[in-house]
PDB file of C-alpha atoms and ligand atoms in Angstrom:
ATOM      1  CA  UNK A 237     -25.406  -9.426  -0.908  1.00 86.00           C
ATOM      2  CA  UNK A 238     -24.066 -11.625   1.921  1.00 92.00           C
ATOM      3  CA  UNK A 239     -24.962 -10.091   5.141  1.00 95.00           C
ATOM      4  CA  UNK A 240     -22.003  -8.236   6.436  1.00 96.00           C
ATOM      5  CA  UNK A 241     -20.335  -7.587  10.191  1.00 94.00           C
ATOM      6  CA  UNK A 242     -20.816  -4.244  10.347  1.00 94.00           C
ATOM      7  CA  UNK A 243     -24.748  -3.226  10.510  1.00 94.00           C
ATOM      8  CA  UNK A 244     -24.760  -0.054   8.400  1.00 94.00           C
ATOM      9  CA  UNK A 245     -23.236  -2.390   5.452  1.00 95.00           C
ATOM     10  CA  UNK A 246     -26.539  -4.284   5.269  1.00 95.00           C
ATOM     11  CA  UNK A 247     -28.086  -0.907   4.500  1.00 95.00           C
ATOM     12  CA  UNK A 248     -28.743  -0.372   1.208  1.00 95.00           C
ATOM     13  CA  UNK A 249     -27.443   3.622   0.828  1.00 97.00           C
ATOM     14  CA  UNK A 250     -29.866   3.761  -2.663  1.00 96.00           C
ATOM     15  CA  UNK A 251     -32.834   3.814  -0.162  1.00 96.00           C
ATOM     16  CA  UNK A 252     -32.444   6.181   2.531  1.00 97.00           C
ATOM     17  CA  UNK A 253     -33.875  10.046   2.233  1.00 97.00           C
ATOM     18  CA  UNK A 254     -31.454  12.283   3.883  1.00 98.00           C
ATOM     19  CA  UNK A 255     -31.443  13.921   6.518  1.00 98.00           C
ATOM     20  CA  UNK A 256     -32.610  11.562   8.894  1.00 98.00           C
ATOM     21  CA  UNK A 257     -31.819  10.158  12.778  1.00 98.00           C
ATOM     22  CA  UNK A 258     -31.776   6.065  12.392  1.00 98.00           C
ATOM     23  CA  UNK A 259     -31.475   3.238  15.145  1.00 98.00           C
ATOM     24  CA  UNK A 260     -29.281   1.984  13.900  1.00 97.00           C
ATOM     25  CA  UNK A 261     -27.611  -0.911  16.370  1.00 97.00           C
ATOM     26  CA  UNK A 262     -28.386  -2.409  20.523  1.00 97.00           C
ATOM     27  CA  UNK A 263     -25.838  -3.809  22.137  1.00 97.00           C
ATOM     28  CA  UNK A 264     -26.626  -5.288  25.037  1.00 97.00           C
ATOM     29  CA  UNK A 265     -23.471  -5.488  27.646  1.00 97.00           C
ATOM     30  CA  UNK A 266     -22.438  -8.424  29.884  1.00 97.00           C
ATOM     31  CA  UNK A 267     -23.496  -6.262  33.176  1.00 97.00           C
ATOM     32  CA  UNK A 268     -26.849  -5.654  31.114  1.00 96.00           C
ATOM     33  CA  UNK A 269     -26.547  -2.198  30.111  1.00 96.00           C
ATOM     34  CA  UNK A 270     -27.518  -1.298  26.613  1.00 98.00           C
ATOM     35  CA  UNK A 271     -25.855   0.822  23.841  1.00 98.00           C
ATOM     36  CA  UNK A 272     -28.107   2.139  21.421  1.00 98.00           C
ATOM     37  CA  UNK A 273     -26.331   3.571  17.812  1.00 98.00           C
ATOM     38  CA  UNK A 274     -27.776   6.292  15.817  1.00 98.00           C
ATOM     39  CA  UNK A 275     -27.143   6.885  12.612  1.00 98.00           C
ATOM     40  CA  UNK A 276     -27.235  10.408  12.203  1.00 98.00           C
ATOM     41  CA  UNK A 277     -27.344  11.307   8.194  1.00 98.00           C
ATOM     42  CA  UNK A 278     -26.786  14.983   6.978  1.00 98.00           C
ATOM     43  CA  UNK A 279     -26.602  14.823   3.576  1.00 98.00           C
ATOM     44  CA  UNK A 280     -27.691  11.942   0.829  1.00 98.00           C
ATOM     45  CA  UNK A 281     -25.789   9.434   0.696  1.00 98.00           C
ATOM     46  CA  UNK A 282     -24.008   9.674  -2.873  1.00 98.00           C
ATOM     47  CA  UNK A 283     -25.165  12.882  -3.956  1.00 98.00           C
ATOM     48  CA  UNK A 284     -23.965  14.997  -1.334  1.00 98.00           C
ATOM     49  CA  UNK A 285     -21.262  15.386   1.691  1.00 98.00           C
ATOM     50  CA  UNK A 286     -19.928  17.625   3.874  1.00 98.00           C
ATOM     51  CA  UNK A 287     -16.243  19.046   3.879  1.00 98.00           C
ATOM     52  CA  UNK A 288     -13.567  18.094   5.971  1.00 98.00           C
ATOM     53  CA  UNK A 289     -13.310  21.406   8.318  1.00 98.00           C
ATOM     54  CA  UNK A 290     -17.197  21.542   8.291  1.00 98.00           C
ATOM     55  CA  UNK A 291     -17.334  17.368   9.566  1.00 98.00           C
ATOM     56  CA  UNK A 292     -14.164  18.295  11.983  1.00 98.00           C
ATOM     57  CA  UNK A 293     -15.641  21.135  13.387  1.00 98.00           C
ATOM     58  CA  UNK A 294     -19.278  19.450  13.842  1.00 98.00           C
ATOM     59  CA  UNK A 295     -17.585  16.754  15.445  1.00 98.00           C
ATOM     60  CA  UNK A 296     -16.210  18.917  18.214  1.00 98.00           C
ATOM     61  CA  UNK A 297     -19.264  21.344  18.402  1.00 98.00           C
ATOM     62  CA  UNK A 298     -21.824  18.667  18.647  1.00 98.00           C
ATOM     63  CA  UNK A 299     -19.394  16.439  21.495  1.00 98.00           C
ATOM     64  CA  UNK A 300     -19.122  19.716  23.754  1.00 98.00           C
ATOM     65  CA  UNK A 301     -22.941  20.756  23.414  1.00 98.00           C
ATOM     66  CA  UNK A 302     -24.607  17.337  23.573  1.00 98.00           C
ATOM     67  CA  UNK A 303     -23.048  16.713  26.628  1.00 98.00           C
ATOM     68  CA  UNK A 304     -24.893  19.728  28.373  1.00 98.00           C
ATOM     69  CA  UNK A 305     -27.878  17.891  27.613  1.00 98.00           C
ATOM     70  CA  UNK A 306     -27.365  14.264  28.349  1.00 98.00           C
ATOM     71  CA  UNK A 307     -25.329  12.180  30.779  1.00 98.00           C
ATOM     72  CA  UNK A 308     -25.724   9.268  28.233  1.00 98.00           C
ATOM     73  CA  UNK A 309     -23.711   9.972  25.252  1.00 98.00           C
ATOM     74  CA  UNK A 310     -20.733   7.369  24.822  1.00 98.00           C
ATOM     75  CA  UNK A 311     -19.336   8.805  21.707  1.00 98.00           C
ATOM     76  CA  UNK A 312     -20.303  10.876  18.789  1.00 98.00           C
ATOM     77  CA  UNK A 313     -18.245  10.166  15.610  1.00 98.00           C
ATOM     78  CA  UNK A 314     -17.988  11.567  12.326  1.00 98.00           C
ATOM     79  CA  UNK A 315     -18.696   8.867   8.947  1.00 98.00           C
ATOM     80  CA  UNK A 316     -15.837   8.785   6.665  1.00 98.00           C
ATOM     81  CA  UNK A 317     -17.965   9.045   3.775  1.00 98.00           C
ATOM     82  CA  UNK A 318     -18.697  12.820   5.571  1.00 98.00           C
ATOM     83  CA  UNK A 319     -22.657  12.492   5.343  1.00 98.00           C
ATOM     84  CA  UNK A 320     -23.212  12.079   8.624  1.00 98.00           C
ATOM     85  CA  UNK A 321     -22.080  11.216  12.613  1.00 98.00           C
ATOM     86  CA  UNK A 322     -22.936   7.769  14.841  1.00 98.00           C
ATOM     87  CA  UNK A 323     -24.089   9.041  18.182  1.00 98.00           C
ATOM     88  CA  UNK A 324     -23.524   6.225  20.422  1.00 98.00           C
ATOM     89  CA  UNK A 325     -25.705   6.432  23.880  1.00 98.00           C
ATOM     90  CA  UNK A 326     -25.541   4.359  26.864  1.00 98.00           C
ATOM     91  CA  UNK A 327     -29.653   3.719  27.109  1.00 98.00           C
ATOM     92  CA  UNK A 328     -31.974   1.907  25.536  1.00 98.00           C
ATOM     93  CA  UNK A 329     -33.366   2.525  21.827  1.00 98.00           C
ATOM     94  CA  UNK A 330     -35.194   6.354  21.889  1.00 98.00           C
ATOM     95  CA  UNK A 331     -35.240   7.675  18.655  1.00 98.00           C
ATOM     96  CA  UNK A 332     -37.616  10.545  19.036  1.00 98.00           C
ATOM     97  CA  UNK A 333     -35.500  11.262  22.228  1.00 98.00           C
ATOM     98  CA  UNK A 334     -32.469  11.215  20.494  1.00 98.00           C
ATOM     99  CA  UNK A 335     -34.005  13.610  17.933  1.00 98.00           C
ATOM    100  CA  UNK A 336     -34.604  16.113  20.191  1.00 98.00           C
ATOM    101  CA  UNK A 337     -31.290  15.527  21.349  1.00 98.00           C
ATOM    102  CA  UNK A 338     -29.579  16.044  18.062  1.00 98.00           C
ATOM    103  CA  UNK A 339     -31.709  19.035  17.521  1.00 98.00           C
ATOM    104  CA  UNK A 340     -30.748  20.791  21.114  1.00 98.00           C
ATOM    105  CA  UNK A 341     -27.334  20.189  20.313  1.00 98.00           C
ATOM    106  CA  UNK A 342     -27.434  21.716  17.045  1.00 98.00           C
ATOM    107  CA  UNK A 343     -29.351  24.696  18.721  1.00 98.00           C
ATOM    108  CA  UNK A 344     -26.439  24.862  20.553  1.00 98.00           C
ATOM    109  CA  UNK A 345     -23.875  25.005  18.064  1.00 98.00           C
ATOM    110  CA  UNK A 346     -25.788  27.641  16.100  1.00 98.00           C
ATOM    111  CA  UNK A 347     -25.099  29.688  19.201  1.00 98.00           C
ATOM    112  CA  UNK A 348     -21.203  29.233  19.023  1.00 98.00           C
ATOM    113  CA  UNK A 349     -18.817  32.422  18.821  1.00 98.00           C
ATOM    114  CA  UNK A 350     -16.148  29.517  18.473  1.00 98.00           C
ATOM    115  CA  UNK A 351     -15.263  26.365  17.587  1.00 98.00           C
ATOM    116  CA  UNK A 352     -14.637  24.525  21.316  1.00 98.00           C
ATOM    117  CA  UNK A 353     -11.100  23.130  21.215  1.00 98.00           C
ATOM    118  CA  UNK A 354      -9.960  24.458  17.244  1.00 98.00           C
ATOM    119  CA  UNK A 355      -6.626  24.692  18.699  1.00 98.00           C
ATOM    120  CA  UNK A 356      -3.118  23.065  18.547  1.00 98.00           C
ATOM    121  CA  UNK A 357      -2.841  21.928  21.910  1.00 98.00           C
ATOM    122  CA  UNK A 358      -6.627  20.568  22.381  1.00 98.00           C
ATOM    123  CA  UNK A 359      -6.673  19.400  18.965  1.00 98.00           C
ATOM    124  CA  UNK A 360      -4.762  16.995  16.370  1.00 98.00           C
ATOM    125  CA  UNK A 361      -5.700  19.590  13.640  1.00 98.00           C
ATOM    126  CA  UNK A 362      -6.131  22.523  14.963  1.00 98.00           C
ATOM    127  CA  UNK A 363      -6.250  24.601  11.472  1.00 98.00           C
ATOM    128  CA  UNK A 364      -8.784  22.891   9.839  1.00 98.00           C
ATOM    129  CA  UNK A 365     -11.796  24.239  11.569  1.00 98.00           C
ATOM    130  CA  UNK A 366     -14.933  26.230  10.030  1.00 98.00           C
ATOM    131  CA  UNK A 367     -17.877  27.533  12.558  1.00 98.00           C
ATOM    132  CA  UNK A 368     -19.447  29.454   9.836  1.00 98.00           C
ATOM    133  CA  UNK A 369     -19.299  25.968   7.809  1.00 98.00           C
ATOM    134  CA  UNK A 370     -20.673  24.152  10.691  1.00 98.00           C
ATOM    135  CA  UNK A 371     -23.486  26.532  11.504  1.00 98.00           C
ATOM    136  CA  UNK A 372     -24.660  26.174   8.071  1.00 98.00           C
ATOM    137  CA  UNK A 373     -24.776  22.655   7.971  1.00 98.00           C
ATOM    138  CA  UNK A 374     -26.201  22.496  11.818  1.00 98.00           C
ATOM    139  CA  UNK A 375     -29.048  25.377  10.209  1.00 98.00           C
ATOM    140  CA  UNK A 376     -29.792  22.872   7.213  1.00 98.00           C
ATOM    141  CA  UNK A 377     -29.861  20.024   9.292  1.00 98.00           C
ATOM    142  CA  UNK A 378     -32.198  21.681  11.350  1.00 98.00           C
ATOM    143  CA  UNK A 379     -34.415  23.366   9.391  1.00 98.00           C
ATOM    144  CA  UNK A 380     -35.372  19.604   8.255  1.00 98.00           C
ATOM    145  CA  UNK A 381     -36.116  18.639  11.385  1.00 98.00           C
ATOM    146  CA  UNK A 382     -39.603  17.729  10.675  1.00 98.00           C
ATOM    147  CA  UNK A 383     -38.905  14.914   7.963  1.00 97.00           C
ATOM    148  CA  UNK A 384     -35.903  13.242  10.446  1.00 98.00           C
ATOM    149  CA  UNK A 385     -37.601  10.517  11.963  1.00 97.00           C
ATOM    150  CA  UNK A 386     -38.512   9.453   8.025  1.00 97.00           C
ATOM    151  CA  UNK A 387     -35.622   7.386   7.261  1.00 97.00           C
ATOM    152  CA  UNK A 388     -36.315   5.711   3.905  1.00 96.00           C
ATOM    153  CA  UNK A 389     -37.873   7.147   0.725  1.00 94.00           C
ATOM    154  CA  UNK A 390     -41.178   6.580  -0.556  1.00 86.00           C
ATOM    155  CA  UNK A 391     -41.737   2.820  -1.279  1.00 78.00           C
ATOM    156  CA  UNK A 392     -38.171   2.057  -0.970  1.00 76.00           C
ATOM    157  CA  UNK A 393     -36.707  -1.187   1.179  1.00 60.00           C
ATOM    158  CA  UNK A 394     -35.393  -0.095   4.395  1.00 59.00           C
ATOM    159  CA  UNK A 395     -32.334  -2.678   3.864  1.00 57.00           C
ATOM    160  CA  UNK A 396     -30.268  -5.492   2.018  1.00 56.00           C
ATOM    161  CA  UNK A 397     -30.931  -7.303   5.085  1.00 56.00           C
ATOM    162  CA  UNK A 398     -34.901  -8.430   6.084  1.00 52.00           C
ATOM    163  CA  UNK A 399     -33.925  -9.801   9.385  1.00 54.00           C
ATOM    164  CA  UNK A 400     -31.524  -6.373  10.537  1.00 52.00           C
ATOM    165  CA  UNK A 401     -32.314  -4.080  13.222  1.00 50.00           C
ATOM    166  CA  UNK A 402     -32.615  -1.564  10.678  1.00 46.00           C
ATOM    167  CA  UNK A 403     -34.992  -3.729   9.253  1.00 43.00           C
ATOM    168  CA  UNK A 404     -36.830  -3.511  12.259  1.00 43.00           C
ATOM    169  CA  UNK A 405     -36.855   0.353  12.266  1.00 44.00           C
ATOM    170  CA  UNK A 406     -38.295   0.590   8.786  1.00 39.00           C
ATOM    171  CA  UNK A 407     -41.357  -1.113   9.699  1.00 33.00           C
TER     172      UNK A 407
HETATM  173 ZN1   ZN B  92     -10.078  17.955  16.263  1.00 92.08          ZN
END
């Protein structure tokens, strides 16, 4: 395949063993500071997602909570294909850091009485929330914990692209 813009389309999907935390991009900034991507995956790629309330209210549990525990998060974003988030950062690449970030976080949200911001005025969808949804998926994510930093599956290429950071990362 013809290597593509967007890094996570040179990654083969086929190859990956869900759930994992990935590097998955550096940018480095005119003024020199760096932006490190993660590629957060909850569920296999093709086999499995998460629903819409449970990715919606994920998205606002995990933006509250990881922000307790880390002045560098830029953004954290849910995938449309609902297997996963991008957690952007404003350091440089840390991937067991940013797995014990992920996993505080989701501490965190397993903690929730509510969903922070499920609400009209806070919200562009305030109905279509779940915190029992996202507690479950935060508990399964977590309860894998120990297998995140494994990204690709036994003896499977780590990409479509040999000379991509994620490349890099599979090594
Ligand atoms: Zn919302």
């Amino acid at each position: 395949m013809p290597r593509m813009n967007v890094e996570s389309f040179n990654l083969d999907h086929r190859t990956v063993a869900a759930p994992y935390v990935r590097m998955a991009d550096v940018k480095e900034l005119p003024g020199g500071d760096v932006l490190t991507k993660y590629d957060v995956r909850f569920t296999q790629p093709n086999v499995a997602h998460l629903e819409m309330p449970v990715v919606h209210s994920l998205e606002h549990s995990m933006a509250e909570a990881s922000r307790d525990l880390a002045d560098d998060v830029v953004d954290i974003s849910p995938m449309g294909c609902q297997t996963g988030f991008y957690v952007l950062r404003s350091s440089a690449p840390d991937v067991p850091g940013t797995i014990e970030l992920v996993a505080g976080t989701l501490a965190k949200v397993l903690e929730q009485t509510e969903v922070p911001a499920a609400n009209e005025v806070q919200c562009g969808w305030g109905a279509s929330h779940t915190l029992e949804g996202a507690k479950e998926a935060a508990a399964a994510m977590l309860a894998a914990k120990d297998t995140w930093e494994q990204v690709f599956a036994e003896g499977a290429g780590p990409t479509t692209d040999p000379d991509g950071p994620a490349a890099e990362v599979g090594r």
